[in-house]
Backbone as a ProteinNet text record, in pm:
[ID]
protein_1_A
[PRIMARY]
MSDLCLVDNKNIVVSAGDNSKVIKELMNIIADTKAIPEVSYDSIKDCTKLDFEGYYNNFTLWLK
[TERTIARY]
-5320.9	-5388	-5498.3	-5507.3	-5550.4	-5733.9	-5788.9	-5877	-6007.3	-6121.2	-6222.2	-6316.9	-6373.2	-6469.6	-6557	-6711.3	-6798.8	-6948.7	-6874.1	-6944.9	-7073.8	-7157.8	-7244.6	-7185.5	-7285.4	-7329.3	-7266.2	-7260.7	-7274.3	-7132.5	-7070.8	-6909.4	-6982.9	-7043	-7103.8	-7104.9	-6994.2	-6933.2	-6999.4	-7075.1	-7181	-7138.6	-7008.4	-6926.7	-6762.2	-6718	-6554.1	-6483	-6348.7	-6345.9	-6229.8	-6205	-6180.6	-6239.4	-6170.5	-6237.1	-6379.9	-6354.3	-6511	-6612.6	-6548.2	-6719	-6766.6	-6692.9	-6717.8	-6806.9	-6741.8	-6840.6	-6974.4	-6952.4	-7106.2	-7170.2	-7163.8	-7236.6	-7330	-7163.6	-7220.4	-7391.4	-7323.9	-7406.4	-7585.8	-7548.9	-7643.1	-7724.6	-7679	-7727.9	-7793.5	-7734.9	-7780.1	-7899.3	-7896.9	-8016.8	-8136.8	-8162.8	-8227	-8312.9	-8233	-8277	-8325.8	-8289.9	-8319.3	-8258.1	-8137.9	-8084.3	-7894.1	-7907.1	-7781.1	-7742.8	-7602.6	-7530.1	-7452.8	-7467.9	-7406.6	-7251.4	-7128.3	-7042	-6958.5	-6872.1	-6805.7	-6676.3	-6568.4	-6480.7	-6458.3	-6479.8	-6466.8	-6326.5	-6346.8	-6179.7	-6189	-6291	-6251.4	-6242.3	-6313	-6275.4	-6164.6	-6133.4	-6014.7	-6050.1	-6158.1	-6278.5	-6378	-6405.4	-6528.1	-6632	-6807.4	-6877.9	-7009.6	-7092.8	-7174.8	-7272.1	-7364.1	-7502.3	-7628.7	-7723.9	-7802.4	-7921.2	-8036.5	-8150.4	-8274.6	-8347.7	-8435.3	-8624.9	-8689	-8819.2	-8901.5	-8830.2	-8881.7	-8694.8	-8645	-8496.1	-8386.9	-8315.7	-8186.4	-8067.8	-7975.8	-7840.1	-7722.9	-7615.1	-7431.8	-7359.3	-7326.2	-7240.9	-7041.4	-6989.3	-6859.6	-6749.2	-6654	-6575.6	-6481.4	-6397.8	-6268.5	-6146.2
-957.5	-940.2	-1017.1	-1024.8	-1123	-1165.8	-1271.3	-1304.7	-1189.5	-1229	-1118.2	-1237.8	-1188.8	-1231.6	-1192.9	-1226.4	-1140.7	-1159.9	-1140.3	-1214	-1155.3	-1220.6	-1187.7	-1102	-1089	-1041.5	-1145.6	-1271.3	-1397.8	-1438.4	-1347.1	-1465.4	-1570	-1531.8	-1673.3	-1606.1	-1676.4	-1633.6	-1639.4	-1566.6	-1498.5	-1525.2	-1518.6	-1542	-1524.8	-1570.3	-1612.1	-1622.6	-1582.1	-1577.3	-1465.8	-1543.2	-1412	-1292.8	-1164.6	-1072.9	-1032	-1080.4	-1063.6	-1121	-1240.2	-1382.3	-1290.6	-1241.4	-1131.5	-1007.2	-933.4	-803.1	-895.9	-913	-1010.3	-1062.7	-1138.6	-1153.7	-1029.1	-947.4	-792.3	-732.2	-740.6	-657.5	-727.4	-907.5	-921.3	-891.7	-892.8	-844.8	-679.4	-648.4	-521.1	-514.9	-571.4	-601.8	-679.1	-726.4	-825.7	-750.4	-637.7	-627.5	-468.7	-428.2	-283.1	-131.8	-208.9	-81.7	-66.8	63.2	66.4	50.7	-10.8	-5.8	120.4	177.6	276.3	226.8	245.8	209.7	303.9	227.5	294.6	208.8	235.8	169.9	97.6	-38.2	-55.7	-75.9	-10.7	-11.2	-95.8	-184.5	-278.9	-441.1	-429.6	-546.3	-513.5	-372.4	-351.4	-367.5	-364.7	-399.4	-303.5	-281.4	-232	-272.5	-197.7	-231.1	-164.3	-231	-272.5	-239.2	-109	-90	-99	-210.5	-237.1	-228.3	-75.3	-74.8	-66.3	-106.8	-165.5	-150.2	-198.2	-176.7	-265.3	-402.9	-532.3	-554.4	-511.6	-555.9	-502.9	-434.8	-395.2	-552.8	-497.6	-614.3	-531.4	-599.8	-500.4	-665.3	-650.1	-737.8	-627.3	-754	-676.1	-751	-691.6	-717.5	-682.4	-836.8	-779.8	-888.2
2476.5	2575.8	2686.7	2811.8	2916.8	2825.4	2906.3	2886.8	3029.6	2933.5	3048.9	3136.6	3228.7	3326.7	3323.3	3327.1	3400.8	3493.5	3581	3707.2	3779.5	3861.8	3901.5	4048.9	4120	4272.9	4374.9	4306.5	4415.1	4363.1	4261.1	4208.7	4133.9	4067.8	3963.5	3810.9	3782.7	3630.4	3514.6	3397.6	3381.5	3189.9	3236.6	3055.3	3142	3038	3074.2	2906.1	2930.1	2771	2715.7	2587	2545.5	2492.9	2470	2506.6	2410.5	2284.6	2207.2	2290.9	2297.9	2339.9	2518.7	2606	2711.4	2612.5	2542.3	2473.2	2480.5	2373.5	2319	2414.9	2481	2605.2	2647.7	2677.8	2751.3	2679.1	2521	2402.5	2450.8	2472.2	2473.5	2641.3	2684.8	2827.7	2836.6	2742	2740.4	2655.8	2538.6	2447.2	2532.1	2600.3	2638.9	2744.8	2806.6	2944.4	2883.2	2767.9	2717.5	2789.4	2903.6	2949.8	2924.5	2958.1	2928.1	3077.1	3065.9	3256.8	3259.4	3402.5	3485.1	3514.4	3439.3	3481.7	3530.1	3621.7	3708.5	3740.6	3872.5	3829.7	4016.3	4061.5	4180.5	4235.8	4311.6	4331.7	4487.3	4550	4630.7	4525.2	4441	4367.3	4276.8	4213.1	4121.4	3987.2	3968.2	3773	3764.3	3662	3610.8	3699.4	3715.4	3794.1	3631.3	3631.2	3580.3	3645.8	3623.9	3740.9	3655.5	3622.1	3508.7	3635.7	3576.2	3623.8	3510.7	3576.5	3461.6	3536.3	3449.1	3518.3	3605	3629.4	3652.3	3780.3	3732	3787.1	3815.4	3910.1	3903.4	3940.5	3863.9	3898.2	3874.9	3887.9	3918.7	3853.7	3762.2	3737.9	3711.1	3764.1	3697.1	3597.2	3520.9	3473.3	3497.9	3483.2	3511.8	3442.5
[MASK]
++++++++++++++++++++++++++++++++++++++++++++++++++++++++++++++++

């Protein structure tokens, strides 16, 4: 298996490493924001796109 990378819209790496480490960080983000992301495929970046919508902020992360 290849390593995963979770990046924000400024291409700053939020988490990188083995699959379980990145998924745990993603689950922490979901718990902190209390929002389940809308998941889609981003054909331009060729990766999974996670759109979070909350009461105070909206943001997108990409899972590569």
